[in-house]
Tab-separated table of C-alpha atoms in Angstrom:
chain	number	residue	atom	x	y	z
A	1	UNK	CA	89.662	21.175	113.463
A	2	UNK	CA	90.877	23.124	110.449
A	3	UNK	CA	93.490	24.882	112.607
A	4	UNK	CA	94.649	21.543	113.992
A	5	UNK	CA	94.968	20.122	110.475
A	6	UNK	CA	97.083	23.084	109.430
A	7	UNK	CA	99.382	22.625	112.448
A	8	UNK	CA	99.744	18.913	111.740
A	9	UNK	CA	100.451	19.567	108.069
A	10	UNK	CA	103.018	22.192	109.011
A	11	UNK	CA	104.804	19.830	111.374
A	12	UNK	CA	104.672	17.008	108.842
A	13	UNK	CA	106.479	19.243	106.362
A	14	UNK	CA	109.070	20.216	108.996
A	15	UNK	CA	109.655	16.584	109.943
A	16	UNK	CA	109.893	15.528	106.320
A	17	UNK	CA	112.457	18.229	105.601
A	18	UNK	CA	114.389	17.250	108.710
A	19	UNK	CA	114.340	13.596	107.727
A	20	UNK	CA	115.640	14.409	104.247
A	21	UNK	CA	118.380	16.583	105.709
A	22	UNK	CA	119.402	13.946	108.234
A	23	UNK	CA	119.361	11.230	105.631
A	24	UNK	CA	121.572	13.328	103.378
A	25	UNK	CA	123.976	14.042	106.207
A	26	UNK	CA	124.056	10.401	107.205
A	27	UNK	CA	125.001	9.192	103.747
A	28	UNK	CA	127.627	11.849	103.112
A	29	UNK	CA	129.126	12.354	106.559
A	30	UNK	CA	129.207	8.909	108.175
A	31	UNK	CA	131.849	7.358	105.884
A	32	UNK	CA	134.067	10.401	106.458
A	33	UNK	CA	133.531	10.490	110.215
A	34	UNK	CA	136.517	9.434	112.247
A	35	UNK	CA	136.083	6.407	114.494
A	36	UNK	CA	136.726	8.648	117.480
A	37	UNK	CA	133.480	10.528	116.845
A	38	UNK	CA	131.316	7.395	117.036
A	39	UNK	CA	130.725	5.995	120.525
A	40	UNK	CA	127.974	3.475	119.724
A	41	UNK	CA	125.761	2.080	116.993
A	42	UNK	CA	122.137	1.062	117.466
A	43	UNK	CA	121.138	-0.721	114.303
A	44	UNK	CA	121.659	1.915	111.623
A	45	UNK	CA	121.637	4.729	114.191
A	46	UNK	CA	125.002	6.248	115.081
A	47	UNK	CA	125.667	7.771	118.510
A	48	UNK	CA	128.452	10.357	118.330
A	49	UNK	CA	130.572	12.026	120.955
A	50	UNK	CA	128.541	15.175	120.297
A	51	UNK	CA	125.347	13.270	121.196
A	52	UNK	CA	126.937	12.089	124.425
A	53	UNK	CA	128.216	15.555	125.341
A	54	UNK	CA	124.725	16.931	124.787
A	55	UNK	CA	123.327	14.291	127.150
A	56	UNK	CA	125.877	15.368	129.756
A	57	UNK	CA	124.640	18.939	129.317
A	58	UNK	CA	121.019	17.922	129.813
A	59	UNK	CA	121.951	15.831	132.874
A	60	UNK	CA	124.028	18.703	134.353
A	61	UNK	CA	127.137	16.513	134.472
A	62	UNK	CA	130.141	18.763	135.021
A	63	UNK	CA	133.234	18.304	132.783
A	64	UNK	CA	135.254	16.819	135.643
A	65	UNK	CA	132.679	14.011	136.001
A	66	UNK	CA	132.264	13.168	132.313
A	67	UNK	CA	135.031	10.540	132.294
A	68	UNK	CA	133.844	8.639	135.359
A	69	UNK	CA	132.903	5.094	134.195
A	70	UNK	CA	129.703	4.838	136.266
A	71	UNK	CA	128.372	8.159	135.008
A	72	UNK	CA	129.314	7.427	131.389
A	73	UNK	CA	127.697	3.984	131.660
A	74	UNK	CA	124.437	5.447	132.979
A	75	UNK	CA	124.177	8.383	130.570
A	76	UNK	CA	125.298	6.503	127.456
A	77	UNK	CA	123.109	3.534	128.385
A	78	UNK	CA	120.031	5.769	128.635
A	79	UNK	CA	120.910	7.390	125.311
A	80	UNK	CA	121.209	4.007	123.582
A	81	UNK	CA	117.821	2.936	124.984
A	82	UNK	CA	116.242	6.115	123.632
A	83	UNK	CA	117.761	5.538	120.187
A	84	UNK	CA	116.465	1.945	120.249
A	85	UNK	CA	112.944	3.042	121.191
A	86	UNK	CA	113.074	5.776	118.558
A	87	UNK	CA	113.734	3.102	115.922
A	88	UNK	CA	110.800	1.063	117.224
A	89	UNK	CA	108.499	4.098	117.198
A	90	UNK	CA	109.511	5.074	113.675
A	91	UNK	CA	109.027	1.487	112.471
A	92	UNK	CA	105.515	1.596	113.975
A	93	UNK	CA	104.972	4.930	112.134
A	94	UNK	CA	103.995	6.659	115.363
A	95	UNK	CA	105.470	9.875	113.971
A	96	UNK	CA	102.496	10.031	111.583
A	97	UNK	CA	99.797	9.970	114.241
A	98	UNK	CA	98.042	13.359	114.703
A	99	UNK	CA	98.389	13.412	118.485
A	100	UNK	CA	102.089	12.580	118.327
A	101	UNK	CA	102.644	15.198	115.633
A	102	UNK	CA	101.025	17.845	117.805
A	103	UNK	CA	103.170	16.820	120.792
A	104	UNK	CA	106.293	17.047	118.633
A	105	UNK	CA	105.293	20.511	117.461
A	106	UNK	CA	104.671	21.582	121.054
A	107	UNK	CA	108.089	20.290	122.142
A	108	UNK	CA	109.757	22.134	119.257
A	109	UNK	CA	107.992	25.370	120.196
A	110	UNK	CA	108.960	25.012	123.863
A	111	UNK	CA	112.620	24.377	123.057
A	112	UNK	CA	112.807	27.377	120.734
A	113	UNK	CA	110.926	29.527	123.255
A	114	UNK	CA	113.381	28.653	126.005
A	115	UNK	CA	116.399	29.101	123.726
A	116	UNK	CA	115.219	32.582	122.748
A	117	UNK	CA	114.575	33.633	126.354
A	118	UNK	CA	117.953	32.307	127.510
A	119	UNK	CA	119.849	34.009	124.678
A	120	UNK	CA	118.043	37.319	125.159
A	121	UNK	CA	118.703	37.231	128.909
A	122	UNK	CA	122.366	36.292	128.355
A	123	UNK	CA	122.832	39.320	126.116
A	124	UNK	CA	122.088	41.486	129.155
A	125	UNK	CA	124.648	39.840	131.435
A	126	UNK	CA	125.259	41.897	134.611
A	127	UNK	CA	128.597	43.578	135.319
A	128	UNK	CA	130.560	43.410	138.570
A	129	UNK	CA	128.882	46.530	139.952
A	130	UNK	CA	125.439	44.992	139.250
A	131	UNK	CA	126.434	41.756	140.973
A	132	UNK	CA	127.826	43.582	144.017
A	133	UNK	CA	124.626	45.622	144.269
A	134	UNK	CA	122.459	42.488	144.036
A	135	UNK	CA	124.456	40.791	146.803
A	136	UNK	CA	124.181	43.869	149.033
A	137	UNK	CA	120.413	44.122	148.433
A	138	UNK	CA	119.784	40.461	149.296
A	139	UNK	CA	121.611	39.813	152.575
A	140	UNK	CA	119.471	36.779	153.471
A	141	UNK	CA	120.907	34.985	150.443
A	142	UNK	CA	124.529	35.977	151.029
A	143	UNK	CA	126.316	37.647	153.993
A	144	UNK	CA	123.278	37.270	156.259
A	145	UNK	CA	122.339	33.772	155.129
A	146	UNK	CA	121.187	31.521	157.966
A	147	UNK	CA	120.405	27.835	158.334
A	148	UNK	CA	117.156	27.191	160.190
A	149	UNK	CA	116.623	23.965	162.112
A	150	UNK	CA	112.949	23.041	161.938
A	151	UNK	CA	110.579	20.366	163.138
A	152	UNK	CA	108.121	19.600	160.368
A	153	UNK	CA	105.051	17.594	159.450
A	154	UNK	CA	104.672	16.800	155.756
A	155	UNK	CA	101.648	15.353	153.954
A	156	UNK	CA	100.441	15.085	150.320
A	157	UNK	CA	98.392	18.001	149.042
A	158	UNK	CA	95.173	17.225	147.181
A	159	UNK	CA	91.517	18.258	146.962
A	160	UNK	CA	90.754	16.435	150.208
A	161	UNK	CA	93.559	18.117	152.169
A	162	UNK	CA	93.202	21.676	150.906
A	163	UNK	CA	90.337	22.379	153.313
A	164	UNK	CA	92.473	20.990	156.149
A	165	UNK	CA	95.227	23.493	155.359
A	166	UNK	CA	92.774	26.392	155.337
A	167	UNK	CA	91.230	25.305	158.639
A	168	UNK	CA	94.563	24.950	160.438
A	169	UNK	CA	96.637	27.908	159.271
A	170	UNK	CA	96.430	29.395	162.749
A	171	UNK	CA	97.342	26.223	164.615
A	172	UNK	CA	99.448	26.847	167.731
A	173	UNK	CA	101.453	23.630	167.850
A	174	UNK	CA	102.660	20.738	165.731
A	175	UNK	CA	101.100	18.344	168.236
A	176	UNK	CA	97.729	19.853	167.375
A	177	UNK	CA	98.403	19.437	163.626
A	178	UNK	CA	99.617	15.872	164.157
A	179	UNK	CA	96.503	14.894	166.103
A	180	UNK	CA	94.121	16.441	163.562
A	181	UNK	CA	95.874	14.785	160.601
A	182	UNK	CA	95.642	11.436	162.372
A	183	UNK	CA	91.970	11.954	163.193
A	184	UNK	CA	91.255	12.886	159.559
A	185	UNK	CA	93.054	9.800	158.284
A	186	UNK	CA	95.568	11.852	156.293
A	187	UNK	CA	98.960	10.112	155.892
A	188	UNK	CA	101.823	12.266	157.145
A	189	UNK	CA	105.337	12.195	158.528
A	190	UNK	CA	106.973	14.160	161.330
A	191	UNK	CA	110.709	14.752	161.455
A	192	UNK	CA	113.486	17.305	161.879
A	193	UNK	CA	114.734	19.241	158.873
A	194	UNK	CA	116.554	22.366	157.734
A	195	UNK	CA	115.727	25.472	155.718
A	196	UNK	CA	118.166	27.835	154.049
A	197	UNK	CA	117.151	31.495	154.358
A	198	UNK	CA	118.504	32.080	150.850
A	199	UNK	CA	115.925	29.688	149.384
A	200	UNK	CA	112.937	31.445	150.983
A	201	UNK	CA	110.975	34.374	149.514
A	202	UNK	CA	112.047	37.583	151.330
A	203	UNK	CA	108.527	38.291	152.590
A	204	UNK	CA	108.147	34.811	154.044
A	205	UNK	CA	111.595	34.880	155.654
A	206	UNK	CA	110.643	38.246	157.188
A	207	UNK	CA	107.637	36.575	158.832
A	208	UNK	CA	109.874	33.834	160.218
A	209	UNK	CA	112.353	36.375	161.572
A	210	UNK	CA	109.520	38.179	163.342
A	211	UNK	CA	108.201	34.893	164.778
A	212	UNK	CA	107.030	34.208	168.272
A	213	UNK	CA	108.253	31.151	170.133
A	214	UNK	CA	105.058	29.186	169.464
A	215	UNK	CA	104.500	30.180	165.813
A	216	UNK	CA	103.729	27.400	163.312
A	217	UNK	CA	104.226	28.073	159.599
A	218	UNK	CA	102.931	26.394	156.462
A	219	UNK	CA	104.603	26.068	153.044
A	220	UNK	CA	104.048	24.051	149.889
A	221	UNK	CA	106.939	21.875	148.750
A	222	UNK	CA	106.157	20.304	145.388
A	223	UNK	CA	103.196	17.961	145.822
A	224	UNK	CA	103.390	18.164	149.627
A	225	UNK	CA	102.245	20.547	152.296
A	226	UNK	CA	104.535	21.199	155.261
A	227	UNK	CA	103.693	22.618	158.677
A	228	UNK	CA	106.872	23.515	160.546
A	229	UNK	CA	108.218	25.235	163.628
A	230	UNK	CA	111.675	26.831	163.890
A	231	UNK	CA	113.776	25.236	166.620
A	232	UNK	CA	117.038	27.101	166.074
A	233	UNK	CA	119.235	28.890	163.557
A	234	UNK	CA	122.888	29.523	162.833
A	235	UNK	CA	124.832	31.850	160.484
A	236	UNK	CA	125.837	30.377	157.106
A	237	UNK	CA	127.240	33.358	155.158
A	238	UNK	CA	128.001	33.003	151.454
A	239	UNK	CA	130.806	35.259	150.260
A	240	UNK	CA	133.508	35.699	147.623
A	241	UNK	CA	133.380	33.807	144.322
A	242	UNK	CA	130.634	31.478	145.553
A	243	UNK	CA	128.400	34.476	146.272
A	244	UNK	CA	129.173	36.057	142.892
A	245	UNK	CA	128.397	32.813	141.033
A	246	UNK	CA	125.080	32.375	142.833
A	247	UNK	CA	124.202	36.007	142.215
A	248	UNK	CA	124.792	35.546	138.476
A	249	UNK	CA	122.516	32.494	138.429
A	250	UNK	CA	119.737	34.264	140.312
A	251	UNK	CA	120.036	37.411	138.212
A	252	UNK	CA	119.942	35.285	135.046
A	253	UNK	CA	116.739	33.626	136.269
A	254	UNK	CA	115.241	37.044	137.053
A	255	UNK	CA	116.224	38.270	133.581
A	256	UNK	CA	114.515	35.279	131.954
A	257	UNK	CA	111.346	35.982	133.961
A	258	UNK	CA	111.469	39.631	132.898
A	259	UNK	CA	111.858	38.670	129.230
A	260	UNK	CA	108.938	36.258	129.568
A	261	UNK	CA	106.829	39.051	131.058
A	262	UNK	CA	107.649	41.318	128.122
A	263	UNK	CA	106.850	38.505	125.682
A	264	UNK	CA	103.535	37.797	127.424
A	265	UNK	CA	102.531	41.470	127.159
A	266	UNK	CA	103.574	41.707	123.502
A	267	UNK	CA	101.835	38.443	122.611
A	268	UNK	CA	98.620	39.650	124.228
A	269	UNK	CA	98.724	42.825	122.142
A	270	UNK	CA	99.311	40.834	118.972
A	271	UNK	CA	96.771	38.061	119.610
A	272	UNK	CA	93.222	38.345	118.271
A	273	UNK	CA	90.936	35.853	119.963
A	274	UNK	CA	87.846	34.634	118.160
A	275	UNK	CA	84.396	33.331	119.036
A	276	UNK	CA	83.715	32.516	122.674
A	277	UNK	CA	87.431	32.809	123.433
A	278	UNK	CA	87.300	36.550	122.807
A	279	UNK	CA	85.184	36.904	125.971
A	280	UNK	CA	87.107	34.305	127.970
A	281	UNK	CA	90.428	36.017	127.243
A	282	UNK	CA	89.100	39.523	127.916
A	283	UNK	CA	91.600	41.398	130.168
A	284	UNK	CA	90.496	42.017	133.760
A	285	UNK	CA	90.444	45.784	133.148
A	286	UNK	CA	87.901	45.354	130.345
A	287	UNK	CA	90.126	46.799	127.648
A	288	UNK	CA	90.143	44.887	124.395
A	289	UNK	CA	93.210	44.222	122.282
């Protein structure tokens, strides 16, 4: 409890400082702000063009779409609602509740964590030779990319269906899966679909490529489980600038994962667990920090 109190006190100080800073900025900057910078007012809250552009960034709205009336209406409307609810929450003093303070601190930590990982990964941006090598080493995502036509049966995954998955991993047909799901009273849907070889883990795609005509596969897709059978496939190569752009995105994601792995190792060396948590957090190899 003492640690929690310290965290809450720390966040309260941060929020107080931020409020003072924002209040100071509001009083000094708003009168000088040009009308072109303000896109809306919600009570005393001002929504600026910078706020709107940041919402576009979060919503992944590309620059060429940011002037379309329907998109602007949706994004700006959502932003105004959030500002309105913020005013209501502040009036109700929800920002002073311990649980809310801890959630705010957690959000702040997550944002800073992600910003650090992204910046560190960006500093190690790959060159053309690195991109060409990545493309050559991952043919299923680029020159050898294929589109698989599949027949699939999808159903929600939960504690009651996990045993069903384990018991039917070696099923020989979708008809068999369909009948067993029906008999077990598990809701499901059967339909045709498509899989992109570039979206599949290399090991799993290798299993599909080595398939027999009657092989049935299982994958998790979010909250659902999917049994499927490949019915056909066709080449869908990705080349040129499109391939280079995708390669950069995938390499950036790999770089972020690598930085997170380094951070996890370093954090484990630095951390000193106490009480019962010292045993719980003991490394699998038995070595202590």
